[in-house]
Amino acid sequence: MEDPKKLYMVVPCYNEEEVLPETSKRLKEKYQSLIGRGLISKESRVVFVNDGSKDKTWQIICQLHESDPDFFSGIDLAHNAGHQNAVLAGLMTVKDICDMAITMDADLQDDINTIDAMVERFYEGDQVVYGVRSARDTDTFFKKFTAEGFYKFMKVMGADVVYNHADFRLMSSRVLQELGEFREVNLFLRGMVPLIGFKSSNVYYERAERFAGESKYPLKKMLSFAINGITSFSTKPLKLITSLGCIMSVLSIVALIWAFIAKIGGFSEPGWSSTMCSIWLVGGLQLLCLGIIGEYVGKIYSEVKARPRYIIADFINKEK
Ligand code: UDP
Ligand code: MG
């Protein structure tokens, strides 16, 4: 077999002091077995990205690095940049020093044992391997319902994402180079990676419960994530507004004709209720449509400013 390749794991961490000791331990074991099987090289690393945590996350990462500098590395972001930006910060930092990179959440919800299959697929020639959830038995009904609704809604709205795939995936350094060419500020990696193309495949795993701590994605963040995903990848909502406008116009012409006939026929009503109803309906619709257009205008605003997507304060890594 060819020489084993260098695998870097990128793990975004926001207030994850409760899970990091366990996550690092399990990753270390996994790496040792992979190195033992000759699947990855000894220079492979795990890079924790501290996304502006308020707890001891960064101290723990530093300790890990000190105790095992050949294995654990860390990136400290200057402020909380958000999950997607933290993942990108990690990927862009390692893209030139690894052969492949896997992104994984810190909370052990993604099954570490899937890594073997991902790496094997890489050797079979896949440049992107998506981790796809086969079951959601451990999620609460609410999480399951909202999360699956999210994928379906995204599809209806024209943003094509891999169903039930979160950000657990392997990418080759070749794909990472191309990802680096994407300049957008509003990141939605699940939509961006399929756009890059190359040969890809899915591996299936069962998603576990969070090992410890609580979700950093409450409903509010999840909603804004969905809106961001849709407005970054599709102009379908704008087209829907146009259709809505057409339908309303036709309806109002019909109403006009009806009003005219009623007037001529002499059976017109005092007409207060119908007038009020239409004012409220049309007013509400207009506000909704303005809001949707506003979402896009706001997005253009942040894209035009092109502010840095993340700021790296520190990178601890022992390069061999
Ligand atoms: N995360 C992050 N920055 C944030 C929020 C979350 O880096 O602002 C990380 C978090 O530490 C975890 C991953 O993103 O490793 C996914 O978050 P979480 O598990 O809370 O989301 P859920 O699985 O509940 O959707
Ligand atoms: Mg999680």
Tab-separated table of C-alpha atoms and ligand atoms in Angstrom:
chain	number	residue	atom	x	y	z
A	1	MET	CA	0.000	0.000	0.000
A	2	GLU	CA	1.041	3.597	-0.562
A	3	ASP	CA	2.466	5.645	2.291
A	4	PRO	CA	-0.150	6.527	4.893
A	5	LYS	CA	-1.463	10.075	4.583
A	6	LYS	CA	-1.649	12.863	7.119
A	7	LEU	CA	-5.077	13.294	8.719
A	8	TYR	CA	-5.980	16.441	10.626
A	9	MET	CA	-9.147	16.605	12.704
A	10	VAL	CA	-10.722	20.034	13.129
A	11	VAL	CA	-12.892	20.274	16.228
A	12	PRO	CA	-14.717	23.560	16.963
A	13	CYS	CA	-15.192	24.150	20.679
A	14	TYR	CA	-17.411	26.695	22.346
A	15	ASN	CA	-17.618	26.313	26.123
A	16	GLU	CA	-16.798	22.626	25.921
A	17	GLU	CA	-14.733	22.168	29.115
A	18	GLU	CA	-17.006	19.332	30.212
A	19	VAL	CA	-16.467	17.170	27.144
A	20	LEU	CA	-12.916	17.983	26.012
A	21	PRO	CA	-11.074	15.580	28.335
A	22	GLU	CA	-13.200	12.671	27.099
A	23	THR	CA	-13.197	13.763	23.448
A	24	SER	CA	-9.416	14.105	23.387
A	25	LYS	CA	-8.981	10.706	25.045
A	26	ARG	CA	-11.242	8.943	22.544
A	27	LEU	CA	-9.674	10.685	19.571
A	28	LYS	CA	-6.223	9.687	20.745
A	29	GLU	CA	-7.294	6.033	20.982
A	30	LYS	CA	-8.877	6.181	17.564
A	31	TYR	CA	-5.744	7.713	16.033
A	32	GLN	CA	-3.529	5.091	17.614
A	33	SER	CA	-5.586	2.327	16.103
A	34	LEU	CA	-5.624	4.051	12.698
A	35	ILE	CA	-1.862	4.556	12.807
A	36	GLY	CA	-1.483	0.916	13.890
A	37	ARG	CA	-3.502	-0.216	10.864
A	38	GLY	CA	-1.282	1.918	8.624
A	39	LEU	CA	-4.228	4.055	7.495
A	40	ILE	CA	-2.870	7.431	8.585
A	41	SER	CA	0.644	8.750	9.127
A	42	LYS	CA	2.247	9.400	12.487
A	43	GLU	CA	2.237	13.143	11.788
A	44	SER	CA	-1.560	13.225	11.955
A	45	ARG	CA	-3.001	15.681	14.462
A	46	VAL	CA	-6.119	16.863	16.209
A	47	VAL	CA	-6.690	20.631	16.084
A	48	PHE	CA	-9.130	22.111	18.578
A	49	VAL	CA	-10.501	25.500	17.582
A	50	ASN	CA	-11.462	27.556	20.605
A	51	ASP	CA	-14.323	29.747	19.434
A	52	GLY	CA	-14.087	32.493	22.050
A	53	SER	CA	-15.197	30.269	24.928
A	54	LYS	CA	-15.967	31.857	28.267
A	55	ASP	CA	-14.978	28.818	30.305
A	56	LYS	CA	-11.709	26.896	30.644
A	57	THR	CA	-11.807	25.422	27.133
A	58	TRP	CA	-8.625	27.168	25.954
A	59	GLN	CA	-6.705	26.267	29.125
A	60	ILE	CA	-7.653	22.624	28.581
A	61	ILE	CA	-6.517	22.784	24.943
A	62	CYS	CA	-3.177	24.294	26.040
A	63	GLN	CA	-2.744	21.552	28.628
A	64	LEU	CA	-3.468	18.900	26.014
A	65	HIS	CA	-0.903	20.462	23.690
A	66	GLU	CA	1.711	20.596	26.436
A	67	SER	CA	1.171	17.005	27.479
A	68	ASP	CA	1.226	15.714	23.901
A	69	PRO	CA	2.581	18.349	21.484
A	70	ASP	CA	2.994	15.826	18.671
A	71	PHE	CA	-0.675	15.069	18.692
A	72	PHE	CA	-2.840	17.931	19.976
A	73	SER	CA	-2.799	21.386	18.431
A	74	GLY	CA	-4.989	24.376	19.136
A	75	ILE	CA	-6.275	27.500	17.469
A	76	ASP	CA	-7.534	30.320	19.632
A	77	LEU	CA	-9.960	32.679	17.926
A	78	ALA	CA	-9.991	36.279	19.097
A	79	HIS	CA	-13.758	36.263	19.603
A	80	ASN	CA	-16.796	34.001	19.227
A	81	ALA	CA	-17.068	33.763	15.451
A	82	GLY	CA	-19.765	31.068	15.364
A	83	HIS	CA	-19.606	27.379	14.553
A	84	GLN	CA	-19.255	27.690	10.759
A	85	ASN	CA	-16.514	30.312	10.969
A	86	ALA	CA	-14.660	28.326	13.605
A	87	VAL	CA	-14.710	25.251	11.366
A	88	LEU	CA	-13.461	27.303	8.421
A	89	ALA	CA	-10.708	28.881	10.525
A	90	GLY	CA	-9.479	25.396	11.394
A	91	LEU	CA	-9.708	24.096	7.851
A	92	MET	CA	-7.915	27.067	6.335
A	93	THR	CA	-5.151	26.774	8.900
A	94	VAL	CA	-4.493	23.102	8.153
A	95	LYS	CA	-5.187	23.029	4.421
A	96	ASP	CA	-1.523	23.219	3.450
A	97	ILE	CA	-0.155	20.882	6.101
A	98	CYS	CA	-2.528	17.924	5.822
A	99	ASP	CA	-3.562	15.443	3.146
A	100	MET	CA	-7.110	15.185	4.424
A	101	ALA	CA	-9.119	16.844	7.166
A	102	ILE	CA	-12.181	15.710	9.077
A	103	THR	CA	-14.429	18.205	10.858
A	104	MET	CA	-16.297	16.972	13.896
A	105	ASP	CA	-18.222	18.495	16.796
A	106	ALA	CA	-16.580	18.395	20.190
A	107	ASP	CA	-19.557	16.840	21.979
A	108	LEU	CA	-19.052	13.247	20.705
A	109	GLN	CA	-22.462	13.183	19.007
A	110	ASP	CA	-20.765	12.140	15.802
A	111	ASP	CA	-19.593	8.536	16.013
A	112	ILE	CA	-15.801	8.468	16.138
A	113	ASN	CA	-15.810	4.937	14.709
A	114	THR	CA	-17.052	6.338	11.396
A	115	ILE	CA	-13.603	7.868	10.855
A	116	ASP	CA	-12.216	4.505	9.701
A	117	ALA	CA	-14.742	4.247	6.896
A	118	MET	CA	-14.173	7.878	5.914
A	119	VAL	CA	-10.429	7.400	5.637
A	120	GLU	CA	-10.868	4.168	3.669
A	121	ARG	CA	-13.126	5.996	1.202
A	122	PHE	CA	-10.416	8.630	0.827
A	123	TYR	CA	-7.965	5.968	-0.320
A	124	GLU	CA	-10.601	4.674	-2.726
A	125	GLY	CA	-10.478	8.062	-4.398
A	126	ASP	CA	-13.286	10.066	-2.777
A	127	GLN	CA	-12.340	13.687	-2.212
A	128	VAL	CA	-15.315	14.417	0.044
A	129	VAL	CA	-16.952	11.924	2.407
A	130	TYR	CA	-20.154	13.060	4.107
A	131	GLY	CA	-21.120	11.640	7.475
A	132	VAL	CA	-24.869	11.063	7.296
A	133	ARG	CA	-27.083	10.288	10.271
A	134	SER	CA	-28.955	7.044	9.859
A	135	ALA	CA	-31.067	7.408	12.997
A	136	ARG	CA	-32.161	10.148	15.315
A	137	ASP	CA	-33.432	7.941	18.116
A	138	THR	CA	-31.514	9.793	20.763
A	139	ASP	CA	-32.676	13.267	19.783
A	140	THR	CA	-35.664	14.707	21.573
A	141	PHE	CA	-38.859	14.739	19.523
A	142	PHE	CA	-38.576	18.502	19.201
A	143	LYS	CA	-34.966	18.461	17.965
A	144	LYS	CA	-35.723	15.652	15.523
A	145	PHE	CA	-38.827	17.388	14.205
A	146	THR	CA	-37.143	20.777	13.760
A	147	ALA	CA	-33.935	19.318	12.336
A	148	GLU	CA	-35.664	17.124	9.747
A	149	GLY	CA	-38.027	19.958	8.906
A	150	PHE	CA	-34.924	22.074	8.352
A	151	TYR	CA	-33.550	19.768	5.637
A	152	LYS	CA	-36.910	19.470	3.905
A	153	PHE	CA	-37.539	23.208	4.025
A	154	MET	CA	-34.044	23.901	2.664
A	155	LYS	CA	-34.758	21.652	-0.276
A	156	VAL	CA	-38.124	23.264	-1.035
A	157	MET	CA	-36.440	26.653	-0.886
A	158	GLY	CA	-33.847	25.599	-3.420
A	159	ALA	CA	-30.726	25.188	-1.271
A	160	ASP	CA	-29.499	21.690	-2.006
A	161	VAL	CA	-27.913	20.027	1.007
A	162	VAL	CA	-27.114	16.392	1.764
A	163	TYR	CA	-30.091	15.135	3.797
A	164	ASN	CA	-29.289	14.542	7.465
A	165	HIS	CA	-25.670	15.498	7.032
A	166	ALA	CA	-24.323	18.041	9.497
A	167	ASP	CA	-20.732	19.180	9.502
A	168	PHE	CA	-19.131	15.787	10.087
A	169	ARG	CA	-17.185	15.213	6.888
A	170	LEU	CA	-13.822	14.385	5.393
A	171	MET	CA	-12.293	16.634	2.777
A	172	SER	CA	-9.061	16.165	0.892
A	173	SER	CA	-6.514	18.973	0.869
A	174	ARG	CA	-7.357	19.416	-2.819
A	175	VAL	CA	-10.962	20.260	-1.896
A	176	LEU	CA	-9.790	22.502	0.941
A	177	GLN	CA	-7.719	24.535	-1.518
A	178	GLU	CA	-10.854	25.114	-3.578
A	179	LEU	CA	-12.904	25.922	-0.476
A	180	GLY	CA	-10.330	28.615	0.261
A	181	GLU	CA	-11.361	30.328	-2.977
A	182	PHE	CA	-14.896	30.906	-1.666
A	183	ARG	CA	-14.916	34.474	-0.462
A	184	GLU	CA	-18.380	34.693	1.065
A	185	VAL	CA	-18.804	36.029	4.572
A	186	ASN	CA	-22.140	34.334	5.325
A	187	LEU	CA	-20.880	30.808	5.614
A	188	PHE	CA	-23.030	27.748	5.109
A	189	LEU	CA	-20.542	24.940	4.656
A	190	ARG	CA	-23.190	22.248	4.076
A	191	GLY	CA	-24.240	24.103	0.968
A	192	MET	CA	-20.771	25.175	-0.153
A	193	VAL	CA	-18.975	21.825	-0.092
A	194	PRO	CA	-21.377	20.071	-2.531
A	195	LEU	CA	-20.887	23.041	-4.875
A	196	ILE	CA	-17.162	22.332	-5.078
A	197	GLY	CA	-17.866	18.978	-6.692
A	198	PHE	CA	-15.268	16.176	-7.014
A	199	LYS	CA	-15.983	12.544	-6.304
A	200	SER	CA	-17.874	12.147	-3.053
A	201	SER	CA	-19.774	9.549	-1.065
A	202	ASN	CA	-21.769	9.117	2.137
A	203	VAL	CA	-21.027	7.025	5.190
A	204	TYR	CA	-23.832	6.368	7.662
A	205	TYR	CA	-23.652	6.499	11.421
A	206	GLU	CA	-25.958	6.691	14.377
A	207	ARG	CA	-25.888	9.975	16.144
A	208	ALA	CA	-25.449	9.721	19.895
A	209	GLU	CA	-26.553	12.044	22.616
A	210	ARG	CA	-24.348	14.942	23.616
A	211	PHE	CA	-21.699	13.497	25.961
A	212	ALA	CA	-22.001	16.358	28.473
A	213	GLY	CA	-22.982	19.994	28.642
A	214	GLU	CA	-25.855	21.498	26.727
A	215	SER	CA	-26.505	22.336	23.089
A	216	LYS	CA	-24.957	25.563	21.868
A	217	TYR	CA	-27.584	25.665	19.137
A	218	PRO	CA	-30.845	26.764	20.730
A	219	LEU	CA	-33.914	27.194	18.530
A	220	LYS	CA	-33.147	30.834	17.887
A	221	LYS	CA	-29.669	30.070	16.524
A	222	MET	CA	-31.069	27.164	14.513
A	223	LEU	CA	-33.677	29.390	12.878
A	224	SER	CA	-31.137	32.027	11.971
A	225	PHE	CA	-28.896	29.243	10.620
A	226	ALA	CA	-31.744	28.037	8.389
A	227	ILE	CA	-32.554	31.538	7.143
A	228	ASN	CA	-28.872	32.120	6.493
A	229	GLY	CA	-28.613	28.852	4.586
A	230	ILE	CA	-31.574	29.658	2.381
A	231	THR	CA	-30.716	33.260	1.627
A	232	SER	CA	-27.074	32.377	0.950
A	233	PHE	CA	-27.917	29.682	-1.532
A	234	SER	CA	-31.152	30.492	-3.229
A	235	THR	CA	-33.119	33.405	-4.582
A	236	LYS	CA	-36.253	31.274	-4.592
A	237	PRO	CA	-37.932	33.350	-1.837
A	238	LEU	CA	-37.589	36.428	-4.069
A	239	LYS	CA	-39.212	34.528	-6.927
A	240	LEU	CA	-41.992	33.413	-4.593
A	241	ILE	CA	-42.654	37.071	-3.782
A	242	THR	CA	-43.006	37.831	-7.476
A	243	SER	CA	-45.509	34.996	-7.890
A	244	LEU	CA	-47.373	36.168	-4.824
A	245	GLY	CA	-47.517	39.670	-6.279
A	246	CYS	CA	-48.925	38.324	-9.549
A	247	ILE	CA	-51.600	36.306	-7.767
A	248	MET	CA	-52.569	39.308	-5.642
A	249	SER	CA	-52.806	41.496	-8.744
A	250	VAL	CA	-55.120	39.040	-10.503
A	251	LEU	CA	-57.243	38.750	-7.373
A	252	SER	CA	-57.516	42.505	-7.043
A	253	ILE	CA	-58.639	42.835	-10.682
A	254	VAL	CA	-61.332	40.224	-10.017
A	255	ALA	CA	-62.353	42.142	-6.908
A	256	LEU	CA	-62.451	45.378	-8.880
A	257	ILE	CA	-64.731	43.892	-11.520
A	258	TRP	CA	-66.944	42.463	-8.811
A	259	ALA	CA	-67.145	45.854	-7.092
A	260	PHE	CA	-68.008	47.529	-10.374
A	261	ILE	CA	-70.762	45.042	-11.142
A	262	ALA	CA	-72.128	45.407	-7.633
A	263	LYS	CA	-72.177	49.165	-7.987
A	264	ILE	CA	-73.970	49.090	-11.341
A	265	GLY	CA	-76.368	46.405	-10.178
A	266	GLY	CA	-77.187	48.604	-7.238
A	267	PHE	CA	-76.603	45.891	-4.672
A	268	SER	CA	-73.321	47.277	-3.270
A	269	GLU	CA	-72.788	46.790	0.443
A	270	PRO	CA	-71.638	49.508	2.777
A	271	GLY	CA	-68.315	47.688	2.257
A	272	TRP	CA	-66.542	48.463	5.460
A	273	SER	CA	-65.509	44.937	6.427
A	274	SER	CA	-64.214	43.922	3.023
A	275	THR	CA	-62.147	47.113	2.767
A	276	MET	CA	-60.623	46.616	6.202
A	277	CYS	CA	-59.797	42.995	5.507
A	278	SER	CA	-58.023	43.753	2.284
A	279	ILE	CA	-56.054	46.617	3.804
A	280	TRP	CA	-54.768	44.366	6.566
A	281	LEU	CA	-54.060	41.463	4.257
A	282	VAL	CA	-52.237	43.473	1.631
A	283	GLY	CA	-50.384	45.495	4.283
A	284	GLY	CA	-49.219	42.316	6.008
A	285	LEU	CA	-48.118	40.740	2.763
A	286	GLN	CA	-46.174	43.826	1.804
A	287	LEU	CA	-44.363	43.872	5.122
A	288	LEU	CA	-43.503	40.196	4.798
A	289	CYS	CA	-42.143	40.683	1.302
A	290	LEU	CA	-40.170	43.734	2.352
A	291	GLY	CA	-38.713	41.667	5.162
A	292	ILE	CA	-37.569	38.959	2.772
A	293	ILE	CA	-36.027	41.514	0.423
A	294	GLY	CA	-34.424	43.129	3.474
A	295	GLU	CA	-32.762	39.814	4.342
A	296	TYR	CA	-31.030	39.831	0.986
A	297	VAL	CA	-30.113	43.518	1.167
A	298	GLY	CA	-28.614	42.917	4.600
A	299	LYS	CA	-26.661	40.035	3.174
A	300	ILE	CA	-25.292	42.146	0.318
A	301	TYR	CA	-24.287	44.680	2.952
A	302	SER	CA	-22.210	42.203	4.926
A	303	GLU	CA	-20.736	40.617	1.797
A	304	VAL	CA	-19.685	44.023	0.442
A	305	LYS	CA	-17.994	44.961	3.686
A	306	ALA	CA	-16.082	41.679	3.381
A	307	ARG	CA	-14.909	41.716	6.962
A	308	PRO	CA	-12.622	38.886	8.049
A	309	ARG	CA	-14.666	35.819	8.857
A	310	TYR	CA	-12.577	34.966	11.884
A	311	ILE	CA	-9.487	36.304	13.609
A	312	ILE	CA	-6.866	33.889	14.847
A	313	ALA	CA	-5.234	35.033	18.064
A	314	ASP	CA	-2.973	32.030	18.532
A	315	PHE	CA	-2.029	28.770	16.825
A	316	ILE	CA	-0.202	26.210	18.908
A	317	ASN	CA	1.197	23.459	16.756
A	318	LYS	CA	4.434	21.561	16.716
A	319	GLU	CA	5.348	21.130	13.100
A	320	LYS	CA	7.612	18.238	12.338
B	1	UDP	N1	-19.799	25.735	18.467
B	1	UDP	C1	-18.867	26.722	18.148
B	1	UDP	N2	-19.247	28.036	18.190
B	1	UDP	C2	-20.529	28.430	18.529
B	1	UDP	C3	-21.475	27.409	18.826
B	1	UDP	C4	-21.085	26.075	18.772
B	1	UDP	O1	-17.716	26.423	17.824
B	1	UDP	O2	-20.788	29.626	18.560
B	1	UDP	C5	-19.394	24.307	18.409
B	1	UDP	C6	-19.688	23.479	19.647
B	1	UDP	O3	-18.655	23.582	20.603
B	1	UDP	C7	-19.819	22.076	19.085
B	1	UDP	C8	-20.370	22.320	17.704
B	1	UDP	O4	-20.123	23.691	17.389
B	1	UDP	O5	-18.559	21.435	18.970
B	1	UDP	C9	-21.853	22.011	17.591
B	1	UDP	O6	-22.562	22.655	18.625
B	1	UDP	P1	-23.673	21.894	19.482
B	1	UDP	O7	-23.257	20.504	19.768
B	1	UDP	O8	-23.994	22.741	20.660
B	1	UDP	O9	-24.904	21.907	18.460
B	1	UDP	P2	-26.036	20.756	18.281
B	1	UDP	O10	-25.333	19.453	18.146
B	1	UDP	O11	-26.877	20.835	19.502
B	1	UDP	O12	-26.757	21.164	17.041
B	2	MG	MG	-23.972	18.700	19.336
